[in-house]
Amino acid sequence: MALAAVFAVGSLASPASAGSLTTSTGQQLPAYLQGYRQGQLLCPGAALTGKVSVAIVDPMMATTDAPGDCTLPDMKAANPGTRFLAYLNIGAMRDFESWNGVFQNSCADTATAAGRQFAVTTTNPRVARNEDGFASYPGFSYLTVADLSPAYADACAATAHTILTTDAQRGTTNAAPARFDGIFLDDASMSPSHGQDMVDVGQWGPWVNDDAYGRALIAAVQRFDATLTRAMGRDVPVALNLGVYPAWSNQVNLAKELAATRSVDFALREHVVASGTGSPLPLVDLEQASAAYQAITAAGMPVVEHDYSVPLRELPTTAYRQGADIGNVAPCLRDSFGARAAVVAAAKNRRTLDHRMTLGHLLQTRTAAAKGMTVTHSQAEPTCQDNAWDDDANFETVTTASVTLPDSQVTALTRAANSGAYATAAPLRFAGVNVVKLSNGSVVAVNTTTITRSVTAYGKTLSVPARSATIG
């Protein structure tokens, strides 16, 4: 059953029933296009049109906020097999933006008393606070941490209900009216995270410890889904961005508890094999993540792996070598940069090899008991992407697909991922290269080192670039 068709209709009072994400030849990968206007990649004739099973986009894609943009009806007409999930942050709130009308990405409006009632206050000086004195995330002062109370979960469900029952604004093709198919909840973490875990900064807010926060989040998601189901009179797709530390068993156990509620259709996990700047995760982290994602998927909440591609910055081409952290100090790449063409070529090659590694990691992580896992299309980290209000001569356009080069290995790895192939045994290890035989007879090798290596296993010899994967 393809990802686009996994969302079963439930009874009026029942929460969602998480579905299988794989097992059908011809399935397509989902896409996480939460960055401003990244959803334009699904406009008629755009790079990802017709290639995505489930698209996670900002609700503003239902509006004509940026003049000349296509909107949700145009996208749905151009992508009839795609389910569109509206981004909504459950862990934190922000001020509503009036020009988006009802298509907001915050459960409550912190510019009003009605929204501020769910804000968290604390006397702990180590917790970041915004100008209103409410707990926030370090570096993201526009976000206000939500208290995750039952009343807040109901307010969140009410916002989602409005989004799901309102026709999107007409766009550029005069397509028939359309609505979102479901909701994607961001910042659904098993602890406060974002540098504010109580084990690091001390107790704060209405939770006695990090685990209590996780349990409150689980209850909020479960109530959100049940309330939304009752309001809609049917079950709707609900997915989330799962915050979990794979190395911490208590966090993984909480995620399994969330999975057992069957309130969530799938969980996105960001930064699977590298950080947003390309800093590689060590082998032990990859192994811990694999074990955690297998357990969470087997418990009933399939994991969708996701990595941001490294952003384009004004750096020498050597900075884009595999396994390097390009950092975030250098300015974003401008059209006027003398070596722009060479840097773009090096970065695109890096992105392709990185995406191969993410696909390879997925294929080696899947098992017979956890074959519902999948992975997203690769998409650029939005920090260095130009948006509708910027000078188009600067940076990388937000509507540029991250991996567009015709790469036979990306094609082969994606085909295996879409077929539902999974690992038949634990990996064989060869000096930093893990090799697995898949259920379809193929062999996948993932190279976690920073040099190209060649390995022979299961009767096949594979050459694997640094920090990448090869299938044969």
Coordinates of C-alpha atoms in Angstrom, one line a residue:
M1 CA 0.0 0.0 0.0
A2 CA 1.5 3.3 -1.1
L3 CA 2.3 6.0 1.5
A4 CA -0.4 8.2 -0.1
A5 CA -3.0 5.6 0.6
V6 CA -2.1 4.5 4.1
F7 CA -4.5 6.7 6.0
A8 CA -7.4 4.5 6.9
V9 CA -10.8 6.0 7.8
G10 CA -11.6 5.3 11.5
S11 CA -14.7 5.5 13.6
L12 CA -16.0 8.8 14.9
A13 CA -14.5 8.3 18.4
S14 CA -11.4 6.4 17.5
P15 CA -7.9 7.9 17.1
A16 CA -5.9 7.4 14.0
S17 CA -4.6 4.0 13.1
A18 CA -1.0 4.2 12.0
G19 CA -0.6 2.7 8.6
S20 CA 2.2 0.8 6.7
L21 CA 4.4 3.1 4.6
T22 CA 5.8 0.5 2.3
T23 CA 5.2 -2.8 0.5
S24 CA 4.0 -1.6 -2.9
T25 CA 6.1 -1.4 -6.0
G26 CA 5.7 2.1 -7.6
Q27 CA 5.4 3.9 -4.3
Q28 CA 6.9 7.4 -4.2
L29 CA 8.9 9.1 -1.4
P30 CA 7.3 11.7 0.8
A31 CA 8.7 15.3 1.0
Y32 CA 9.2 17.7 3.9
L33 CA 8.8 21.2 2.3
Q34 CA 8.2 23.2 5.5
G35 CA 10.6 26.1 4.5
Y36 CA 9.0 29.2 3.3
R37 CA 7.6 28.6 -0.2
Q38 CA 9.4 25.3 -0.6
G39 CA 5.9 23.9 -1.4
Q40 CA 6.3 25.6 -4.8
L41 CA 8.3 22.6 -5.9
L42 CA 5.0 20.9 -6.4
C43 CA 3.5 23.6 -8.7
P44 CA 2.6 22.6 -12.2
G45 CA 5.7 21.8 -14.1
A46 CA 8.0 22.2 -11.0
A47 CA 10.9 19.9 -10.1
L48 CA 9.0 17.5 -7.8
T49 CA 5.6 17.5 -9.5
G50 CA 4.2 14.0 -9.8
K51 CA 7.1 12.6 -7.7
V52 CA 5.8 12.8 -4.1
S53 CA 3.5 10.6 -2.1
V54 CA 2.9 12.8 0.9
A55 CA 3.9 16.5 1.0
I56 CA 4.4 18.4 4.3
V57 CA 4.0 22.1 3.6
D58 CA 3.3 25.3 5.4
P59 CA -0.4 26.2 5.5
M60 CA 0.5 29.5 3.8
M61 CA 0.6 27.4 0.6
A62 CA -3.2 27.7 0.7
T63 CA -2.9 31.5 0.3
T64 CA -1.7 34.0 -2.3
D65 CA 0.7 35.5 0.2
A66 CA 3.4 35.7 -2.5
P67 CA 2.0 37.3 -5.7
G68 CA 2.2 35.0 -8.6
D69 CA 2.6 31.8 -6.6
C70 CA 0.5 28.8 -7.3
T71 CA -1.6 27.7 -4.3
L72 CA -2.8 24.4 -2.8
P73 CA -5.5 23.8 -5.5
D74 CA -2.9 24.2 -8.2
M75 CA -0.6 21.8 -6.4
K76 CA -3.3 19.2 -5.8
A77 CA -4.5 19.4 -9.5
A78 CA -0.9 18.8 -10.6
N79 CA -0.2 16.1 -8.1
P80 CA -3.5 14.0 -7.9
G81 CA -1.7 11.1 -6.1
T82 CA -0.2 13.3 -3.3
R83 CA -1.6 13.8 0.1
F84 CA -0.9 17.3 1.5
L85 CA -0.3 17.7 5.3
A86 CA -0.4 21.2 6.8
Y87 CA 2.4 22.1 9.1
L88 CA 1.3 23.0 12.7
N89 CA 3.6 23.4 15.7
I90 CA 2.3 21.7 18.8
G91 CA 5.4 22.2 21.0
A92 CA 5.6 25.9 20.6
M93 CA 3.4 28.9 19.6
R94 CA 3.9 32.2 17.8
D95 CA 1.9 35.3 16.8
F96 CA -0.6 34.7 14.0
E97 CA 0.1 36.5 10.7
S98 CA -3.0 38.2 9.6
W99 CA -2.3 37.9 5.9
N100 CA -2.5 34.1 6.1
G101 CA -6.1 34.2 7.4
V102 CA -7.1 30.9 8.9
F103 CA -4.1 29.1 7.4
Q104 CA -1.8 29.5 10.4
N105 CA 1.0 27.3 11.5
S106 CA 0.6 27.9 15.3
C107 CA -2.0 26.2 17.5
A108 CA -2.7 29.5 19.4
D109 CA -2.0 33.2 18.8
T110 CA 0.5 34.5 21.4
A111 CA -0.5 38.0 20.5
T112 CA -3.8 37.5 22.3
A113 CA -4.7 36.7 25.9
A114 CA -6.4 33.5 24.6
G115 CA -3.1 32.3 23.2
R116 CA -0.9 33.5 26.1
Q117 CA -2.9 31.5 28.6
F118 CA -1.0 28.4 27.3
A119 CA 2.5 30.0 27.7
V120 CA 4.9 28.7 30.2
T121 CA 6.6 30.9 32.8
T122 CA 9.6 30.0 34.9
T123 CA 11.9 31.5 37.5
N124 CA 14.8 29.3 36.3
P125 CA 17.4 31.7 34.9
R126 CA 18.9 29.1 32.7
V127 CA 15.8 28.8 30.6
A128 CA 15.5 31.0 27.5
R129 CA 12.7 33.6 27.7
N130 CA 11.2 35.9 25.1
E131 CA 10.4 39.6 25.6
D132 CA 7.1 38.8 27.2
G133 CA 8.9 36.7 29.9
F134 CA 7.6 33.4 28.6
A135 CA 9.8 30.3 28.1
S136 CA 11.1 30.1 24.6
Y137 CA 13.7 28.2 22.6
P138 CA 17.3 29.6 22.5
G139 CA 17.8 31.4 19.2
F140 CA 14.0 31.3 18.4
S141 CA 12.6 34.0 20.5
Y142 CA 9.5 34.3 18.3
L143 CA 8.4 30.9 19.6
T144 CA 6.7 30.5 23.0
V145 CA 6.8 27.0 24.7
A146 CA 3.3 25.6 25.1
D147 CA 2.1 24.1 28.4
L148 CA 0.7 21.0 26.6
S149 CA -2.5 21.1 28.7
P150 CA -5.8 19.5 27.7
A151 CA -7.2 22.9 26.9
Y152 CA -4.2 23.6 24.7
A153 CA -4.6 20.3 22.9
D154 CA -8.2 21.2 22.2
A155 CA -7.2 24.7 20.9
C156 CA -4.7 23.0 18.7
A157 CA -7.4 20.6 17.3
A158 CA -9.7 23.6 16.7
T159 CA -7.1 25.3 14.7
A160 CA -6.5 22.2 12.7
H161 CA -10.2 21.7 12.1
T162 CA -10.5 25.2 10.7
I163 CA -7.5 24.6 8.3
L164 CA -8.9 21.3 7.1
T165 CA -12.5 22.6 6.5
T166 CA -11.6 25.8 4.6
D167 CA -11.0 26.0 0.9
A168 CA -7.7 27.3 -0.2
Q169 CA -7.4 30.5 -2.2
R170 CA -7.3 30.2 -5.9
G171 CA -3.9 30.3 -7.4
T172 CA -2.5 30.7 -10.9
T173 CA -4.3 27.9 -12.8
N174 CA -7.8 28.5 -11.6
A175 CA -7.9 24.9 -10.4
A176 CA -10.9 23.5 -8.6
P177 CA -11.3 24.3 -4.8
A178 CA -9.1 22.1 -2.6
R179 CA -8.3 21.5 1.1
F180 CA -5.5 20.0 3.1
D181 CA -5.7 16.3 3.7
G182 CA -4.1 16.1 7.2
I183 CA -1.9 17.7 9.8
F184 CA 1.8 17.5 10.6
L185 CA 2.8 18.4 14.1
D186 CA 6.2 19.9 14.6
D187 CA 8.3 19.9 17.9
A188 CA 6.6 16.8 19.2
S189 CA 9.5 16.0 21.5
M190 CA 9.9 13.4 24.2
S191 CA 11.7 16.1 26.3
P192 CA 11.8 19.9 26.0
S193 CA 15.0 19.5 23.9
H194 CA 16.3 22.6 22.0
G195 CA 19.0 22.9 24.7
Q196 CA 16.4 23.2 27.5
D197 CA 16.2 19.6 28.8
M198 CA 15.8 19.7 32.6
V199 CA 18.6 17.2 33.1
D200 CA 20.9 20.0 31.8
V201 CA 19.2 23.3 33.0
G202 CA 17.2 22.2 36.0
Q203 CA 13.4 21.9 36.6
W204 CA 11.1 24.5 35.0
G205 CA 7.5 24.8 33.8
P206 CA 4.6 22.5 34.9
W207 CA 6.6 19.3 34.4
V208 CA 8.7 17.7 37.2
N209 CA 11.3 16.3 34.8
D210 CA 12.0 15.6 31.1
D211 CA 10.0 12.4 31.1
A212 CA 7.0 14.2 32.5
Y213 CA 7.2 16.6 29.6
G214 CA 7.3 13.6 27.2
R215 CA 4.2 12.1 28.8
A216 CA 2.4 15.4 28.6
L217 CA 3.3 15.6 24.9
I218 CA 2.0 12.1 24.3
A219 CA -1.3 13.0 26.1
A220 CA -1.6 16.2 24.1
V221 CA -1.1 14.4 20.7
Q222 CA -3.6 11.7 21.7
R223 CA -6.2 14.2 22.8
F224 CA -5.5 16.3 19.7
D225 CA -6.2 13.4 17.4
A226 CA -9.3 12.2 19.2
T227 CA -10.8 15.7 19.4
L228 CA -10.0 16.3 15.7
T229 CA -11.6 13.0 14.8
R230 CA -14.8 13.8 16.6
A231 CA -14.9 17.3 15.1
M232 CA -14.3 16.1 11.5
G233 CA -16.6 13.1 11.9
R234 CA -13.8 11.0 10.3
D235 CA -10.2 10.1 10.9
V236 CA -7.7 12.3 9.2
P237 CA -3.9 11.8 8.6
V238 CA -1.8 13.0 11.6
A239 CA 2.0 12.9 11.4
L240 CA 4.6 14.5 13.6
N241 CA 8.2 15.6 13.8
L242 CA 9.5 13.3 16.6
G243 CA 12.1 14.7 18.9
V244 CA 13.9 11.8 20.5
Y245 CA 17.5 11.0 21.6
P246 CA 18.1 7.5 20.2
A247 CA 20.8 6.8 22.7
W248 CA 18.5 7.3 25.7
S249 CA 16.3 4.3 26.3
N250 CA 13.8 6.3 28.3
Q251 CA 13.2 8.6 25.3
V252 CA 12.8 5.6 23.0
N253 CA 10.4 4.0 25.4
L254 CA 8.3 7.1 25.5
A255 CA 8.2 7.2 21.7
K256 CA 7.0 3.6 21.7
E257 CA 4.3 4.6 24.1
L258 CA 3.2 7.3 21.7
A259 CA 3.3 4.7 18.9
A260 CA 1.0 2.4 20.9
T261 CA -1.7 5.0 21.0
R262 CA -2.1 4.7 17.3
S263 CA -2.8 8.4 17.1
V264 CA 0.0 9.0 14.6
D265 CA 0.4 7.8 11.1
F266 CA 4.1 8.3 10.9
A267 CA 6.9 10.2 12.6
L268 CA 9.6 12.2 10.8
R269 CA 13.1 12.0 12.2
E270 CA 15.4 14.9 11.1
H271 CA 19.2 14.7 10.7
V272 CA 19.5 11.0 10.2
V273 CA 23.2 10.7 9.0
A274 CA 24.5 14.3 9.4
S275 CA 23.8 17.7 10.9
G276 CA 22.4 20.5 8.9
T277 CA 25.9 21.7 8.0
G278 CA 27.1 18.3 6.9
S279 CA 28.9 17.4 10.1
P280 CA 28.8 13.6 10.0
L281 CA 27.2 11.5 12.7
P282 CA 29.7 8.9 14.0
L283 CA 29.0 5.2 13.5
V284 CA 27.8 4.6 17.0
D285 CA 25.2 7.3 16.6
L286 CA 24.0 5.7 13.3
E287 CA 23.7 2.3 15.0
Q288 CA 21.8 3.8 18.0
A289 CA 19.4 5.5 15.6
S290 CA 18.9 2.3 13.7
A291 CA 17.9 0.4 16.8
A292 CA 15.6 3.2 18.0
Y293 CA 13.8 3.6 14.7
Q294 CA 13.4 -0.1 14.3
A295 CA 11.8 -0.3 17.8
I296 CA 9.5 2.7 17.2
T297 CA 8.3 1.5 13.8
A298 CA 7.7 -2.0 15.1
A299 CA 5.6 -0.5 17.9
G300 CA 3.2 1.0 15.3
M301 CA 4.5 4.5 14.4
P302 CA 6.6 4.2 11.2
V303 CA 9.6 6.4 11.1
V304 CA 10.4 8.6 8.0
E305 CA 14.1 9.5 7.9
H306 CA 15.1 13.0 6.7
D307 CA 18.3 14.9 6.3
Y308 CA 18.7 18.5 5.2
S309 CA 21.2 19.0 2.4
V310 CA 24.2 21.3 3.1
P311 CA 23.5 24.9 2.3
L312 CA 25.4 26.8 -0.4
R313 CA 28.0 29.1 1.2
E314 CA 30.9 31.2 -0.1
L315 CA 33.5 28.6 0.5
P316 CA 36.2 26.9 -1.6
T317 CA 35.0 23.8 -3.3
T318 CA 37.1 21.6 -1.0
A319 CA 34.8 22.5 1.8
Y320 CA 32.1 20.3 0.2
R321 CA 34.1 17.1 0.5
Q322 CA 32.3 14.2 2.0
G323 CA 32.3 14.0 5.8
A324 CA 33.2 17.7 6.2
D325 CA 31.3 20.2 8.3
I326 CA 31.0 23.3 6.1
G327 CA 30.0 25.3 9.2
N328 CA 27.6 28.3 9.2
V329 CA 29.9 31.3 9.5
A330 CA 30.7 31.9 5.8
P331 CA 28.1 34.0 4.0
C332 CA 25.4 32.4 1.9
L333 CA 26.5 31.9 -1.7
R334 CA 25.7 35.0 -3.9
D335 CA 25.5 35.2 -7.6
S336 CA 28.4 37.6 -7.6
F337 CA 30.8 35.1 -5.9
G338 CA 33.6 34.5 -8.4
A339 CA 33.7 30.7 -7.9
R340 CA 30.0 30.3 -7.7
A341 CA 29.7 27.8 -10.5
A342 CA 32.4 25.5 -9.2
V343 CA 31.0 25.7 -5.6
V344 CA 27.5 24.8 -6.8
A345 CA 28.8 21.9 -8.8
A346 CA 30.8 20.6 -5.7
A347 CA 27.8 21.1 -3.4
K348 CA 25.4 19.3 -5.7
N349 CA 27.7 16.4 -6.0
R350 CA 28.0 16.4 -2.2
R351 CA 24.2 16.5 -1.8
T352 CA 23.8 13.5 -4.2
L353 CA 26.3 11.4 -2.2
D354 CA 24.7 12.5 1.1
H355 CA 21.3 11.5 -0.2
R356 CA 22.7 8.1 -1.2
M357 CA 23.9 7.6 2.3
T358 CA 20.5 8.5 3.8
L359 CA 18.8 6.0 1.4
G360 CA 21.4 3.3 2.3
H361 CA 20.9 3.9 6.0
L362 CA 17.2 3.4 5.6
L363 CA 17.6 0.2 3.6
Q364 CA 20.0 -1.2 6.2
T365 CA 17.7 -0.2 9.1
R366 CA 14.5 -1.7 7.8
T367 CA 13.7 -5.2 9.0
A368 CA 10.9 -7.6 8.5
A369 CA 9.3 -6.3 11.7
A370 CA 10.0 -2.7 10.9
K371 CA 9.7 -2.5 7.1
G372 CA 7.2 0.3 7.3
M373 CA 10.0 2.9 7.5
T374 CA 10.8 5.1 4.6
V375 CA 12.8 8.3 3.8
T376 CA 12.0 11.7 2.4
H377 CA 13.2 13.4 -0.8
S378 CA 16.3 15.3 -0.1
Q379 CA 15.7 19.1 0.3
A380 CA 18.0 22.0 1.0
E381 CA 18.3 23.5 4.5
P382 CA 16.3 26.8 4.1
T383 CA 18.7 29.1 5.8
C384 CA 20.6 30.0 2.6
Q385 CA 17.6 29.9 0.3
D386 CA 16.1 33.0 -1.3
N387 CA 12.5 33.7 -0.6
A388 CA 9.8 35.8 -2.3
W389 CA 10.9 39.0 -0.6
D390 CA 14.7 38.7 -1.1
D391 CA 16.9 39.9 -4.0
D392 CA 16.7 37.1 -6.5
A393 CA 20.4 37.7 -7.4
N394 CA 21.3 36.3 -4.0
F395 CA 21.5 32.8 -2.6
E396 CA 19.8 29.6 -3.8
T397 CA 16.2 29.9 -4.8
V398 CA 13.8 28.2 -2.4
T399 CA 12.1 26.5 -5.3
T400 CA 15.3 24.7 -6.4
A401 CA 15.2 20.9 -5.9
S402 CA 18.1 19.7 -3.7
V403 CA 19.1 16.6 -5.7
T404 CA 18.3 16.9 -9.4
L405 CA 21.4 15.3 -11.0
P406 CA 20.7 12.0 -12.8
D407 CA 22.6 9.6 -10.6
S408 CA 22.1 5.9 -11.3
Q409 CA 22.8 5.0 -7.7
V410 CA 20.2 7.5 -6.3
T411 CA 17.7 5.9 -8.8
A412 CA 18.6 2.3 -7.8
L413 CA 18.5 3.1 -4.1
T414 CA 15.2 4.9 -4.4
R415 CA 13.7 2.1 -6.3
A416 CA 14.7 -0.3 -3.5
A417 CA 13.3 2.0 -0.9
N418 CA 10.0 2.3 -2.8
S419 CA 9.8 -1.4 -3.3
G420 CA 9.7 -2.1 0.5
A421 CA 13.0 -4.0 0.5
Y422 CA 14.5 -4.6 3.9
A423 CA 17.6 -6.1 5.6
T424 CA 17.6 -9.8 6.0
A425 CA 20.4 -10.0 8.6
A426 CA 22.6 -7.8 10.7
P427 CA 25.2 -5.9 8.7
L428 CA 28.6 -7.3 7.9
R429 CA 31.4 -4.9 8.9
F430 CA 34.4 -4.1 6.9
A431 CA 36.6 -1.3 8.3
G432 CA 33.8 1.3 8.5
V433 CA 31.7 -0.1 5.7
N434 CA 28.5 -1.9 6.7
V435 CA 27.1 -4.4 4.1
V436 CA 23.6 -5.8 4.1
K437 CA 21.7 -8.2 1.8
L438 CA 18.2 -7.1 1.1
S439 CA 15.0 -9.1 0.8
N440 CA 15.0 -8.4 -2.9
G441 CA 18.4 -10.0 -3.3
S442 CA 20.3 -6.7 -3.7
V443 CA 23.3 -5.8 -1.6
V444 CA 23.7 -2.4 0.0
A445 CA 27.0 -1.0 1.4
V446 CA 27.1 2.1 3.6
N447 CA 30.6 3.8 4.0
T448 CA 30.9 5.8 7.2
T449 CA 34.5 6.7 6.6
T450 CA 35.9 9.8 4.7
I451 CA 37.6 7.8 2.0
T452 CA 36.3 5.7 -0.9
R453 CA 36.4 2.0 -0.1
S454 CA 35.8 -1.2 -2.0
V455 CA 34.2 -4.2 -0.4
T456 CA 33.2 -7.8 -1.5
A457 CA 30.3 -9.6 0.2
Y458 CA 27.5 -11.9 -0.9
G459 CA 29.2 -12.5 -4.2
K460 CA 29.3 -8.8 -5.1
T461 CA 32.1 -6.2 -5.1
L462 CA 31.0 -2.7 -4.5
S463 CA 32.9 0.6 -4.6
V464 CA 31.5 3.1 -2.1
P465 CA 32.4 6.8 -2.0
A466 CA 33.2 8.4 1.3
R467 CA 30.2 9.0 3.5
S468 CA 27.8 7.5 1.0
A469 CA 26.1 4.2 -0.1
T470 CA 26.1 1.9 -3.1
I471 CA 23.6 -0.8 -4.1
G472 CA 24.3 -3.7 -6.4

